[in-house]
């Protein structure tokens, strides 16, 4: 079915680190001919730029100012999404171990979250967006027509991150599992927009499943919702 024969909807995909959100969200966006928005990349960009400016997450006021001034662009491309910050390609630097370790602390800052949520809502205004993150279904797009909460076992999530780091991971799998658990805890316990499953989100466990399988399930759900909306409009 041609996705453009149905009205466009917004799809929110939330879940912990390494659950496969970005791969699955990118595939679903490709099949539906929607725009993919990786909100984690936006928090990573703020963390990277703040660290490069010598700021720590304790300096909420200056980090917020930096986030408000920063021009972040997500550019879809054949080798994945490029992240451009103030005109500079930071796509690989935002995936460093140091950013992995620090980003949750920067993502706790209220001013940073407000700024990112404003930008994200702007991107989703025209519909036709698959957005992944931690608080998309609960906070950024509470009216998203389809919400998915994607999880996987901690070991499988650590293994996926380990593979992403390539031949010289610079960290053991066990350490990564600890880092991931730590990040989950910070994301779940923060006061503002913590990582929780929206009541109306579909729970999907990706352990032992391929990204293609999960993505096509999401595409089917999305098309079914879009068809229902289309029928109601007639
Ligand atoms: O999905 P990721 O690992 O690239 O996300 C990086 C960090 O950003 C993660 O520790 C939590 C934070 N984040 C967030 O707080 N809210 C979002 N919507 C997306 C990411």
XYZ file of C-alpha atoms and ligand atoms in Angstrom:
254
model
C 0.000 0.000 0.000
C 1.232 3.466 -0.849
C 1.630 5.274 2.483
C 0.615 8.535 0.828
C -2.896 7.241 0.200
C -3.526 7.517 3.931
C -3.342 10.600 6.169
C 0.014 11.119 7.832
C 0.321 10.421 11.535
C 3.039 10.917 14.150
C 4.763 7.897 15.685
C 6.549 8.112 19.050
C 9.102 5.420 19.917
C 10.480 5.548 23.456
C 12.578 3.171 25.505
C 15.930 2.663 27.226
C 19.376 2.933 25.616
C 20.212 0.185 23.126
C 16.672 -1.165 22.740
C 16.985 -0.627 18.976
C 14.839 2.502 18.807
C 16.889 4.391 16.245
C 17.336 1.466 13.834
C 13.677 0.523 14.037
C 12.472 4.148 13.836
C 14.664 4.804 10.782
C 13.343 1.712 8.988
C 9.714 2.531 9.797
C 10.215 6.109 8.560
C 11.795 4.809 5.340
C 8.866 2.413 4.653
C 6.220 5.019 5.431
C 8.125 7.786 3.634
C 8.089 9.775 6.874
C 10.777 11.934 8.488
C 12.898 10.283 11.172
C 13.865 12.410 14.179
C 16.526 11.055 16.572
C 16.014 13.159 19.701
C 18.874 11.423 21.553
C 21.217 12.899 18.939
C 19.969 16.358 19.904
C 20.768 15.832 23.618
C 24.114 14.342 22.627
C 24.895 17.441 20.565
C 24.161 19.735 23.511
C 26.347 17.563 25.776
C 29.223 17.536 23.261
C 29.127 21.282 22.652
C 28.872 22.014 26.375
C 31.833 19.750 27.177
C 33.865 21.287 24.370
C 33.144 24.704 25.892
C 34.437 23.492 29.256
C 30.979 23.419 30.871
C 29.735 20.709 33.214
C 26.133 19.645 33.815
C 26.242 21.490 37.166
C 26.238 24.764 35.274
C 22.571 24.581 34.251
C 22.248 28.274 33.385
C 25.145 28.390 30.942
C 24.329 25.002 29.420
C 20.738 26.196 28.865
C 22.031 29.373 27.184
C 24.260 27.266 24.955
C 21.319 24.949 24.062
C 19.133 27.944 23.212
C 21.753 29.459 20.901
C 22.801 26.186 19.265
C 21.587 25.519 15.728
C 20.972 21.743 15.437
C 20.045 20.204 12.089
C 19.236 16.553 11.442
C 19.915 15.745 7.803
C 18.751 12.376 6.448
C 21.320 10.707 4.180
C 22.256 7.368 2.596
C 24.653 6.481 5.441
C 22.198 7.430 8.141
C 21.305 10.732 9.650
C 23.886 13.529 9.780
C 23.885 15.883 12.741
C 25.029 19.416 12.020
C 25.646 21.770 14.955
C 26.288 25.428 14.096
C 27.259 24.314 10.587
C 29.694 21.623 11.747
C 29.200 17.868 11.223
C 29.268 16.288 14.706
C 27.658 12.955 13.708
C 30.512 10.753 14.870
C 31.724 12.864 17.808
C 28.318 12.674 19.527
C 28.712 8.849 19.697
C 31.965 8.893 21.723
C 32.270 7.050 25.025
C 32.666 10.337 26.869
C 29.401 11.687 25.460
C 27.712 8.331 26.251
C 28.777 8.717 29.857
C 27.893 12.394 30.312
C 24.789 12.931 28.202
C 22.220 11.826 30.812
C 23.496 14.486 33.204
C 23.045 17.253 30.614
C 19.641 15.794 29.638
C 18.393 16.398 33.194
C 18.601 20.186 32.835
C 15.114 21.706 32.627
C 16.097 24.534 30.275
C 17.774 22.078 27.901
C 14.712 19.805 27.895
C 12.337 22.719 27.260
C 14.419 23.915 24.344
C 14.703 20.431 22.784
C 10.957 19.758 23.239
C 10.123 23.050 21.486
C 12.353 22.146 18.527
C 10.951 18.606 18.398
C 7.310 19.746 18.432
C 8.114 22.143 15.618
C 9.527 19.262 13.540
C 6.371 17.184 14.115
C 3.855 19.944 13.399
C 3.095 18.848 9.845
C 2.769 15.148 10.884
C 4.536 12.299 9.107
C 7.289 11.988 11.704
C 8.776 8.955 13.454
C 10.460 10.351 16.559
C 12.502 8.298 18.987
C 13.607 9.214 22.501
C 12.646 8.803 26.144
C 9.757 11.223 26.656
C 8.186 11.535 23.216
C 4.922 9.696 23.946
C 4.565 11.105 27.457
C 5.719 14.683 27.057
C 6.844 15.928 23.640
C 4.035 14.467 21.493
C 1.365 13.210 23.915
C -1.116 13.283 21.006
C 0.989 11.049 18.735
C -1.405 8.658 16.989
C 0.913 5.680 17.596
C 3.143 5.210 20.644
C 5.586 2.357 21.099
C 7.692 1.564 24.163
C 10.600 -0.546 22.942
C 12.739 -2.604 25.320
C 15.272 -5.455 25.221
C 17.210 -7.301 27.906
C 20.161 -5.329 29.423
C 22.675 -7.886 28.084
C 21.344 -7.628 24.536
C 21.315 -3.827 24.729
C 24.944 -3.758 25.914
C 25.905 -6.165 23.131
C 24.335 -3.918 20.475
C 26.183 -0.861 21.793
C 29.416 -2.902 21.951
C 29.100 -3.793 18.249
C 28.402 -0.147 17.376
C 31.753 0.847 18.900
C 33.620 -1.183 16.248
C 37.031 -2.894 16.398
C 38.488 -0.787 19.181
C 35.618 -0.453 21.638
C 37.907 0.800 24.429
C 35.548 -0.752 26.969
C 34.472 -4.262 27.976
C 30.990 -5.645 27.430
C 30.540 -5.943 31.201
C 31.487 -2.294 31.690
C 29.036 -1.286 28.968
C 26.272 -3.213 30.688
C 27.032 -1.302 33.902
C 27.119 2.029 32.008
C 23.765 1.245 30.394
C 22.187 0.335 33.742
C 23.525 3.582 35.161
C 22.122 5.621 32.292
C 18.723 3.872 32.556
C 18.608 4.741 36.237
C 19.413 8.428 35.678
C 16.892 8.658 32.809
C 14.171 6.945 34.855
C 14.759 8.834 38.095
C 15.099 12.380 36.788
C 12.376 14.798 37.857
C 11.501 16.266 34.484
C 10.056 14.031 31.765
C 11.608 10.771 33.012
C 11.787 7.609 30.943
C 8.454 5.863 31.545
C 6.021 4.026 29.340
C 3.026 6.140 28.308
C -0.214 4.439 29.391
C -1.347 4.166 25.789
C 2.012 2.967 24.385
C 2.325 -0.511 22.911
C 5.028 -2.475 24.734
C 7.430 -4.219 22.334
C 10.353 -6.400 23.494
C 12.971 -6.592 20.739
C 15.122 -9.261 22.449
C 15.871 -11.955 19.875
C 13.944 -10.165 17.122
C 15.388 -8.449 14.069
C 14.973 -4.719 13.587
C 13.172 -5.399 10.270
C 10.581 -7.546 12.050
C 9.895 -4.923 14.697
C 9.845 -2.090 12.145
C 7.323 -3.839 9.915
C 5.058 -4.466 12.903
C 5.161 -0.733 13.659
C 4.512 0.159 9.998
C 1.452 -2.140 9.958
C 0.091 -0.543 13.133
C 0.747 2.916 11.730
C -1.023 2.169 8.451
C -3.985 0.630 10.292
C -4.354 3.775 12.412
C -4.028 6.004 9.351
C -6.711 3.973 7.539
C -9.062 4.308 10.511
C -8.536 8.076 10.555
C -9.165 8.187 6.814
C -12.412 6.164 7.181
C -13.605 8.455 9.987
C -12.939 11.533 7.882
C -15.188 10.277 5.069
O 18.985 7.495 22.623
P 20.392 7.998 22.993
O 21.210 6.979 23.718
O 21.102 8.591 21.833
O 20.110 9.184 24.030
C 21.140 9.894 24.624
C 20.711 10.440 25.974
O 19.792 11.503 25.809
C 20.060 9.425 26.930
O 20.906 9.132 28.018
C 18.850 10.114 27.457
C 18.736 11.402 26.744
N 17.473 11.563 26.058
C 16.443 12.136 26.749
O 16.590 12.434 27.930
N 15.267 12.392 26.126
C 15.085 12.050 24.843
N 13.910 12.307 24.244
C 16.136 11.431 24.116
C 17.323 11.191 24.762
